[in-house]
């Protein structure tokens, strides 16, 4: 491992902004530190217990002993969930210097090591006695996908705890991939992108550009129909159109987002502006036309894919948690590459309304899909069983396809690295949370900042300089696109407006200097582009970065959330709770009964009875925390229609 | 075959109305006779060529020779498509006394016969050397489902052409089912209902009530979790709740509808009013809450299932053609059982807007799914390949899962039997088409009626009595629920209003007497129940029984169908074409451009520019007949919003 490294999952060699490591940004309290703590103290154990119980660690033993054809359990990609869990544990071990976690990682790693063959191949589902041959099913086999997560786990260990056995296994696997898929080898790609971004990061870790070359090969080869046509079409795994030529993300959402993340990584390392521009173009079209209000991506249940433009029915929103994680990965990469705050805006939206919406308060159950309209009260899932269904109305402890819990775990463990970056001129704050920052600026030396806030519930953010060098530098603060009327107060008390985008404070800071950012947190009505037909005549409420929702548990008389309407002419108001809840002027709709046929002449349509009522809306991320409930984000609106 | 039989697929032993046979109702011209002719002269050949080409007939040879484990091709249920095709051919052979078709049926039957084992078992996917054991996968194996279609084909031969080899194979298979699944046998059901309705009909054909008993067993056993839980849940194959206890149709739409049809059959034969009432209740809830405007059922692509109540996004409407066929089967059974015209209303809606929408004009390509909003122009499918995708924008010649073409074929071949019924008092006309009717009334003797009409384009229907007996009888005419302002003119010239429901004309008819029904065909605006969120703020146009749609090929400048709005305050008008097309006052919407983020404060939402324009709408069933096009049934409406 020739290069010095920092504890962060993403360390580009180039780009407009440079990331900070987990040693440079520490979450100290509030919304995210709480979740990081629950993740560390509950979710990791929970996931470990489940991967053990499901036999996904024993699979490596079975492979080592040549009996996987008989004894292997779980989906073909079960190895990857073990790797993602190890990745999360390695980051978490580093963040808290937790040697007990190291021991768990080492113990599981020893089991994995036994299954790696002499040439570096490692997969419990293929290649053993009685199993399908290696790389005989690139469409669905997930072998390279699993390597990708293995490599990311190995990198986590190297960067968080120092090179160890897991790192060495990962490097051997990566070398094997180069041997087999390198020049003159198999000129095909994996049905599930993921190895691309991992290989680039390994090249960053090791300084060995051959991993980058291999990643670039996979990026360039994709879209050239090296995979078979499948019932979902080649767009499902983005093998329909080369990355450089595509106009929008399409197909399986997680696949599309991981691929785009890998393409950004390759583009950044190679200075390939054409490739970067292609991904930016796809991201812009996807965000403008194929993304739910929550930031959730993927509107089809069938193939977990993006829908056509503006096909975003809230009651069929899939918005897989893993797609949220992947969207954060992609947007964070684009932020580092370009410095544009719009990417951090989407990171924020997606973290609060997709990633944070998945785990329960106790960190032991999860949403896999994140619908925007729950029409039927869900049943309590069996706590002892793998939940077969992604679309349940309540969080489940584990899934037959259980990619999401471990993906959330590794994201929460590394969340600090999304908070801030540096550039030659100073420090940029992208996400607001209680955090202590301490880093070396290239021109101004070592600086420290203590950030304190009640965000996302309160819009006041105080940044106190804790270390300074007597040289000037710039503190750049993101002003979210929704924050009209923000203002910043400089250490000298001067207050000035801060338009959406970024606001900069440049001075020779002294320890104790305080910069205060005020983001207006008045709840606000939101409407959708007219082309999203499924949202016509409906309004949502947002407050700061939070999307709100109405749940039936907050309605009188066991009323369903469909039996309401809201009055968009009256501004929503903060509820007394101070927890981000909002009260809106609404109507309870009565007298809606079934007609024998639900389609009528407009003049014959029944006139429902409306009763004025205040409706309590609560943050979407906390939905379904109070038992079975129906829920909607988008609320039918009275008032004039829009065309 | 002890009982006299009539050429009709459905001959209940009891019920409010008695069906007529294909020998008693002959379609002579117009909309349906044209389609029946295309079906007879093109679709049957087309399907035969494809089942041959796909190897689905050779599968029976392979099974007979014990090599199916190696040579069998196609989905596990491929046998059933051969059976459905034979059923269609048998009916068609009978309808036109076509001995050439008989020869084809005989030839294919001889191949099938070779694969039937000594104990009556017959399936090319199970039970042979190297194959999975018989009945080892009731969840997905489709063995009983295939028998169902085999039995229906055998019944078709017996009733249309007289008992033959196909009938005998079917009876042997049915006897085998009784042996294996009868008392003391396997107490489980098939993952795909279908055999239930077939067994009841076989009992009607043979007079052997043991087939009815077996069907009743399957109906009663379903919903008692004899099948394994699957990822889609047991509701997928209706094994979650017993038929008598369920409140609404759910799960896989075709499965749910076939099961309900079988339940009606059992209920009717046994006088089981509780069971009949249960199905009526489920049908009512399904029609009120889970059915598209076209009559299409099934809103989920993922599992081809009904969605939750009011989850009916038009751009994700699945509305499988086979579900349309199955819905016609169910509604026709309920019509015969109860006499209520609402069932014939749904038959009509579904025939015109789902079943007729599937085949192309030339009868050689088909829609599998019938969306109500095509957002993307489809690509021309490969004419030589099985289309893998059900959701293409254009009709395809064949599908990997090709249940629909043969299901349409057997429906069109027997369509005459939906037209009219008799009861002790007279004749009831349920569907309007050029047709000659000739039947024996129990009290009034043999009567004949010649029906002539330009329906569904013209609302005038003339019924001329061609045969009468000097005894009085009643001619009952259905007045569709949409037909406000209909009137009937009696033979004496007396004209009276006819409210939706039925209108009766009772007299001692003489040959030459004419009864004229006038149904108002003015095109009309239609709105949806407020709980169908995806249709909020949108209107559709219907004309008579036809649902209309807007296609981009009828818009100027290659404009997309999403860039329009309609003014629901101006009544739609007939277009000059006289083909059911309609012109509506509309707006072309310009200036809708992508925002970086499609969700904004209402005050910031872009105001599109509107230009008045007339929009031409055409019958939905003819959609996508003029090349790739975008299409929508539901159109954004200007004017006041409704809550």
Short mmCIF file of N, CA and C in Angstrom, two decimals, chain B residues 404-505:
data_model
loop_
_atom_site.label_atom_id
_atom_site.label_comp_id
_atom_site.label_asym_id
_atom_site.label_seq_id
_atom_site.Cartn_x
_atom_site.Cartn_y
_atom_site.Cartn_z
N UNK B 404 -52.02 -14.95 -24.67
CA UNK B 404 -53.09 -14.07 -25.15
C UNK B 404 -53.60 -14.38 -26.56
N UNK B 405 -52.73 -14.58 -27.55
CA UNK B 405 -53.28 -14.78 -28.91
C UNK B 405 -54.29 -15.92 -28.99
N UNK B 406 -53.98 -17.06 -28.40
CA UNK B 406 -54.92 -18.17 -28.48
C UNK B 406 -56.16 -17.94 -27.63
N UNK B 407 -56.01 -17.13 -26.58
CA UNK B 407 -57.18 -16.82 -25.75
C UNK B 407 -58.13 -15.90 -26.50
N UNK B 408 -57.57 -14.95 -27.24
CA UNK B 408 -58.39 -14.09 -28.09
C UNK B 408 -59.06 -14.93 -29.16
N UNK B 409 -58.31 -15.88 -29.72
CA UNK B 409 -58.85 -16.69 -30.81
C UNK B 409 -60.07 -17.48 -30.38
N UNK B 410 -59.99 -18.11 -29.21
CA UNK B 410 -61.14 -18.92 -28.78
C UNK B 410 -62.31 -18.03 -28.38
N UNK B 411 -62.01 -16.81 -27.91
CA UNK B 411 -63.09 -15.89 -27.55
C UNK B 411 -63.82 -15.39 -28.79
N UNK B 412 -63.06 -14.99 -29.81
CA UNK B 412 -63.70 -14.49 -31.02
C UNK B 412 -64.50 -15.59 -31.71
N UNK B 413 -64.00 -16.83 -31.65
CA UNK B 413 -64.71 -17.93 -32.31
C UNK B 413 -66.08 -18.20 -31.67
N UNK B 414 -66.20 -17.90 -30.40
CA UNK B 414 -67.45 -18.20 -29.67
C UNK B 414 -68.23 -16.95 -29.31
N UNK B 415 -67.88 -15.82 -29.93
CA UNK B 415 -68.44 -14.55 -29.51
C UNK B 415 -69.95 -14.51 -29.64
N UNK B 416 -70.48 -15.23 -30.64
CA UNK B 416 -71.92 -15.22 -30.83
C UNK B 416 -72.68 -15.59 -29.57
N UNK B 417 -72.09 -16.43 -28.74
CA UNK B 417 -72.83 -16.90 -27.57
C UNK B 417 -73.00 -15.82 -26.51
N UNK B 418 -72.32 -14.69 -26.68
CA UNK B 418 -72.53 -13.58 -25.74
C UNK B 418 -73.70 -12.70 -26.16
N UNK B 419 -74.17 -12.87 -27.38
CA UNK B 419 -75.09 -11.88 -27.95
C UNK B 419 -76.47 -11.94 -27.32
N UNK B 420 -76.99 -13.14 -27.11
CA UNK B 420 -78.40 -13.24 -26.71
C UNK B 420 -78.61 -14.47 -25.84
N UNK B 421 -79.68 -14.45 -25.09
CA UNK B 421 -80.10 -15.59 -24.27
C UNK B 421 -81.60 -15.75 -24.41
N UNK B 422 -82.08 -16.83 -23.82
CA UNK B 422 -83.53 -16.99 -23.75
C UNK B 422 -83.94 -17.32 -22.32
N UNK B 423 -85.20 -17.07 -22.02
CA UNK B 423 -85.76 -17.53 -20.75
C UNK B 423 -87.18 -18.00 -21.05
N UNK B 424 -87.93 -18.44 -20.08
CA UNK B 424 -89.26 -18.98 -20.42
C UNK B 424 -90.14 -17.99 -21.17
N UNK B 425 -89.90 -16.69 -20.98
CA UNK B 425 -90.78 -15.69 -21.56
C UNK B 425 -90.33 -15.14 -22.89
N UNK B 426 -89.06 -15.39 -23.24
CA UNK B 426 -88.63 -14.80 -24.51
C UNK B 426 -87.14 -14.76 -24.69
N UNK B 427 -86.74 -13.77 -25.47
CA UNK B 427 -85.38 -13.65 -25.94
C UNK B 427 -84.79 -12.36 -25.37
N UNK B 428 -83.51 -12.43 -24.91
CA UNK B 428 -82.83 -11.24 -24.39
C UNK B 428 -81.62 -10.93 -25.26
N UNK B 429 -81.54 -9.70 -25.71
CA UNK B 429 -80.38 -9.28 -26.49
C UNK B 429 -79.44 -8.52 -25.56
N UNK B 430 -78.20 -9.02 -25.46
CA UNK B 430 -77.23 -8.39 -24.56
C UNK B 430 -76.18 -7.59 -25.29
N UNK B 431 -75.80 -8.06 -26.48
CA UNK B 431 -74.77 -7.36 -27.26
C UNK B 431 -75.34 -7.09 -28.64
N UNK B 432 -74.99 -5.91 -29.15
CA UNK B 432 -75.57 -5.48 -30.43
C UNK B 432 -74.58 -5.65 -31.57
N UNK B 433 -75.02 -6.36 -32.58
CA UNK B 433 -74.18 -6.66 -33.73
C UNK B 433 -75.08 -7.20 -34.84
N UNK B 434 -74.63 -7.14 -36.05
CA UNK B 434 -75.38 -7.80 -37.12
C UNK B 434 -75.38 -9.29 -36.82
N UNK B 435 -76.57 -9.84 -36.62
CA UNK B 435 -76.63 -11.25 -36.25
C UNK B 435 -78.00 -11.81 -36.60
N UNK B 436 -78.01 -13.07 -36.94
CA UNK B 436 -79.27 -13.78 -37.16
C UNK B 436 -79.48 -14.75 -36.01
N UNK B 437 -80.67 -14.64 -35.37
CA UNK B 437 -80.97 -15.48 -34.22
C UNK B 437 -82.14 -16.39 -34.57
N UNK B 438 -82.05 -17.60 -34.10
CA UNK B 438 -83.08 -18.58 -34.40
C UNK B 438 -83.06 -19.60 -33.27
N UNK B 439 -84.10 -19.61 -32.45
CA UNK B 439 -84.08 -20.51 -31.30
C UNK B 439 -85.49 -20.93 -30.91
N UNK B 440 -85.53 -21.91 -30.05
CA UNK B 440 -86.81 -22.47 -29.59
C UNK B 440 -87.10 -21.89 -28.20
N UNK B 441 -88.23 -21.21 -28.07
CA UNK B 441 -88.61 -20.74 -26.73
C UNK B 441 -89.51 -21.78 -26.10
N UNK B 442 -89.31 -22.04 -24.80
CA UNK B 442 -90.04 -23.16 -24.18
C UNK B 442 -91.55 -22.99 -24.26
N UNK B 443 -92.04 -21.76 -24.13
CA UNK B 443 -93.50 -21.58 -24.12
C UNK B 443 -94.06 -21.13 -25.46
N UNK B 444 -93.18 -20.50 -26.26
CA UNK B 444 -93.70 -19.83 -27.46
C UNK B 444 -93.22 -20.44 -28.76
N UNK B 445 -92.43 -21.50 -28.64
CA UNK B 445 -92.00 -22.16 -29.87
C UNK B 445 -90.84 -21.47 -30.55
N UNK B 446 -90.61 -21.85 -31.77
CA UNK B 446 -89.41 -21.39 -32.47
C UNK B 446 -89.58 -19.96 -32.98
N UNK B 447 -88.59 -19.15 -32.68
CA UNK B 447 -88.64 -17.75 -33.10
C UNK B 447 -87.33 -17.40 -33.78
N UNK B 448 -87.40 -16.40 -34.65
CA UNK B 448 -86.20 -15.93 -35.32
C UNK B 448 -86.17 -14.41 -35.33
N UNK B 449 -84.98 -13.86 -35.22
CA UNK B 449 -84.81 -12.41 -35.24
C UNK B 449 -83.56 -12.10 -36.05
N UNK B 450 -83.71 -11.06 -36.88
CA UNK B 450 -82.56 -10.58 -37.63
C UNK B 450 -82.19 -9.23 -37.04
N UNK B 451 -80.95 -9.11 -36.53
CA UNK B 451 -80.52 -7.84 -35.92
C UNK B 451 -79.58 -7.15 -36.88
N UNK B 452 -79.83 -5.88 -37.16
CA UNK B 452 -78.96 -5.13 -38.06
C UNK B 452 -78.63 -3.78 -37.41
N UNK B 453 -77.36 -3.39 -37.50
CA UNK B 453 -76.93 -2.17 -36.81
C UNK B 453 -75.57 -1.71 -37.31
N UNK B 454 -75.28 -0.46 -37.16
CA UNK B 454 -73.92 0.03 -37.42
C UNK B 454 -73.13 0.14 -36.13
N UNK B 455 -73.65 -0.48 -35.07
CA UNK B 455 -73.00 -0.48 -33.77
C UNK B 455 -71.59 -1.05 -33.89
N UNK B 456 -70.61 -0.55 -33.17
CA UNK B 456 -70.68 0.44 -32.10
C UNK B 456 -70.56 1.88 -32.57
N UNK B 457 -70.54 2.11 -33.91
CA UNK B 457 -70.37 3.49 -34.37
C UNK B 457 -71.70 4.21 -34.43
N UNK B 458 -72.73 3.45 -34.74
CA UNK B 458 -74.07 4.02 -34.84
C UNK B 458 -74.95 3.40 -33.76
N UNK B 459 -75.86 4.19 -33.21
CA UNK B 459 -76.66 3.72 -32.09
C UNK B 459 -78.02 3.17 -32.49
N UNK B 460 -78.28 3.07 -33.78
CA UNK B 460 -79.56 2.52 -34.22
C UNK B 460 -79.47 1.02 -34.39
N UNK B 461 -80.38 0.32 -33.77
CA UNK B 461 -80.39 -1.14 -33.88
C UNK B 461 -81.79 -1.57 -34.30
N UNK B 462 -81.87 -2.30 -35.38
CA UNK B 462 -83.17 -2.78 -35.86
C UNK B 462 -83.25 -4.29 -35.68
N UNK B 463 -84.33 -4.74 -35.04
CA UNK B 463 -84.53 -6.17 -34.82
C UNK B 463 -85.79 -6.55 -35.59
N UNK B 464 -85.60 -7.35 -36.61
CA UNK B 464 -86.75 -7.75 -37.44
C UNK B 464 -87.07 -9.20 -37.13
N UNK B 465 -88.31 -9.44 -36.80
CA UNK B 465 -88.73 -10.81 -36.49
C UNK B 465 -88.81 -11.59 -37.80
N UNK B 466 -88.12 -12.72 -37.84
CA UNK B 466 -88.11 -13.53 -39.07
C UNK B 466 -88.92 -14.81 -38.92
N UNK B 467 -89.21 -15.14 -37.68
CA UNK B 467 -89.99 -16.36 -37.46
C UNK B 467 -90.78 -16.17 -36.17
N UNK B 468 -92.01 -16.53 -36.21
CA UNK B 468 -92.85 -16.39 -35.02
C UNK B 468 -93.90 -17.48 -35.04
N UNK B 469 -94.57 -17.64 -33.90
CA UNK B 469 -95.44 -18.81 -33.76
C UNK B 469 -96.88 -18.46 -33.47
N UNK B 470 -97.19 -17.16 -33.42
CA UNK B 470 -98.55 -16.80 -33.06
C UNK B 470 -98.79 -16.78 -31.56
N UNK B 471 -97.77 -17.08 -30.80
CA UNK B 471 -97.90 -16.98 -29.34
C UNK B 471 -97.08 -15.78 -28.86
N UNK B 472 -97.51 -15.13 -27.83
CA UNK B 472 -96.78 -13.94 -27.38
C UNK B 472 -95.45 -14.31 -26.73
N UNK B 473 -94.52 -13.44 -26.85
CA UNK B 473 -93.25 -13.57 -26.12
C UNK B 473 -92.62 -12.20 -25.97
N UNK B 474 -91.56 -12.16 -25.19
CA UNK B 474 -90.96 -10.88 -24.84
C UNK B 474 -89.57 -10.78 -25.43
N UNK B 475 -89.32 -9.66 -26.10
CA UNK B 475 -87.97 -9.35 -26.55
C UNK B 475 -87.39 -8.34 -25.57
N UNK B 476 -86.32 -8.71 -24.89
CA UNK B 476 -85.71 -7.83 -23.89
C UNK B 476 -84.40 -7.29 -24.44
N UNK B 477 -84.26 -5.99 -24.40
CA UNK B 477 -83.06 -5.36 -24.94
C UNK B 477 -82.29 -4.68 -23.82
N UNK B 478 -81.00 -4.92 -23.79
CA UNK B 478 -80.17 -4.23 -22.79
C UNK B 478 -79.97 -2.77 -23.20
N UNK B 479 -80.15 -1.89 -22.25
CA UNK B 479 -79.82 -0.47 -22.44
C UNK B 479 -78.58 -0.20 -21.57
N UNK B 480 -77.44 0.03 -22.19
CA UNK B 480 -76.21 0.16 -21.41
C UNK B 480 -76.32 1.28 -20.38
N UNK B 481 -75.55 1.17 -19.33
CA UNK B 481 -75.60 2.14 -18.23
C UNK B 481 -75.28 3.56 -18.71
N UNK B 482 -74.50 3.66 -19.78
CA UNK B 482 -74.13 5.00 -20.27
C UNK B 482 -75.19 5.61 -21.17
N UNK B 483 -76.21 4.84 -21.55
CA UNK B 483 -77.12 5.26 -22.62
C UNK B 483 -78.31 6.04 -22.08
N UNK B 484 -78.04 7.20 -21.55
CA UNK B 484 -79.12 8.06 -21.07
C UNK B 484 -79.80 8.71 -22.27
N UNK B 485 -81.13 8.53 -22.35
CA UNK B 485 -81.86 9.10 -23.49
C UNK B 485 -82.14 8.09 -24.59
N UNK B 486 -81.96 6.82 -24.28
CA UNK B 486 -82.29 5.80 -25.28
C UNK B 486 -83.81 5.72 -25.45
N UNK B 487 -84.23 5.22 -26.60
CA UNK B 487 -85.65 4.94 -26.76
C UNK B 487 -85.84 3.75 -27.68
N UNK B 488 -87.01 3.15 -27.53
CA UNK B 488 -87.31 1.97 -28.33
C UNK B 488 -88.60 2.24 -29.11
N UNK B 489 -88.63 1.75 -30.34
CA UNK B 489 -89.82 1.91 -31.16
C UNK B 489 -90.39 0.52 -31.44
N UNK B 490 -91.65 0.36 -31.08
CA UNK B 490 -92.28 -0.96 -31.21
C UNK B 490 -92.76 -1.17 -32.66
N UNK B 491 -93.12 -2.40 -32.98
CA UNK B 491 -93.57 -2.66 -34.36
C UNK B 491 -94.71 -1.77 -34.80
N UNK B 492 -95.56 -1.33 -33.89
CA UNK B 492 -96.70 -0.48 -34.25
C UNK B 492 -96.29 0.99 -34.36
N UNK B 493 -94.98 1.27 -34.23
CA UNK B 493 -94.52 2.65 -34.37
C UNK B 493 -94.50 3.41 -33.06
N UNK B 494 -95.05 2.80 -32.03
CA UNK B 494 -95.04 3.48 -30.73
C UNK B 494 -93.63 3.57 -30.20
N UNK B 495 -93.23 4.78 -29.83
CA UNK B 495 -91.87 4.99 -29.36
C UNK B 495 -91.89 5.36 -27.88
N UNK B 496 -91.03 4.76 -27.10
CA UNK B 496 -90.99 5.10 -25.68
C UNK B 496 -89.57 5.12 -25.18
N UNK B 497 -89.37 5.92 -24.13
CA UNK B 497 -88.00 6.01 -23.60
C UNK B 497 -87.58 4.69 -22.97
N UNK B 498 -86.26 4.48 -23.01
CA UNK B 498 -85.72 3.23 -22.45
C UNK B 498 -84.59 3.60 -21.52
N UNK B 499 -84.82 3.47 -20.25
CA UNK B 499 -83.80 3.84 -19.26
C UNK B 499 -82.72 2.76 -19.21
N UNK B 500 -81.52 3.15 -18.77
CA UNK B 500 -80.46 2.15 -18.62
C UNK B 500 -80.93 0.96 -17.80
N UNK B 501 -80.57 -0.21 -18.25
CA UNK B 501 -81.02 -1.45 -17.62
C UNK B 501 -81.49 -2.36 -18.75
N UNK B 502 -82.80 -2.62 -18.75
CA UNK B 502 -83.36 -3.36 -19.88
C UNK B 502 -84.68 -2.74 -20.28
N UNK B 503 -85.05 -2.93 -21.52
CA UNK B 503 -86.37 -2.52 -21.98
C UNK B 503 -87.00 -3.75 -22.64
N UNK B 504 -88.28 -3.93 -22.36
CA UNK B 504 -88.95 -5.13 -22.86
C UNK B 504 -90.03 -4.76 -23.86
N UNK B 505 -90.16 -5.56 -24.87
CA UNK B 505 -91.27 -5.45 -25.82
C UNK B 505 -91.96 -6.82 -25.85
#
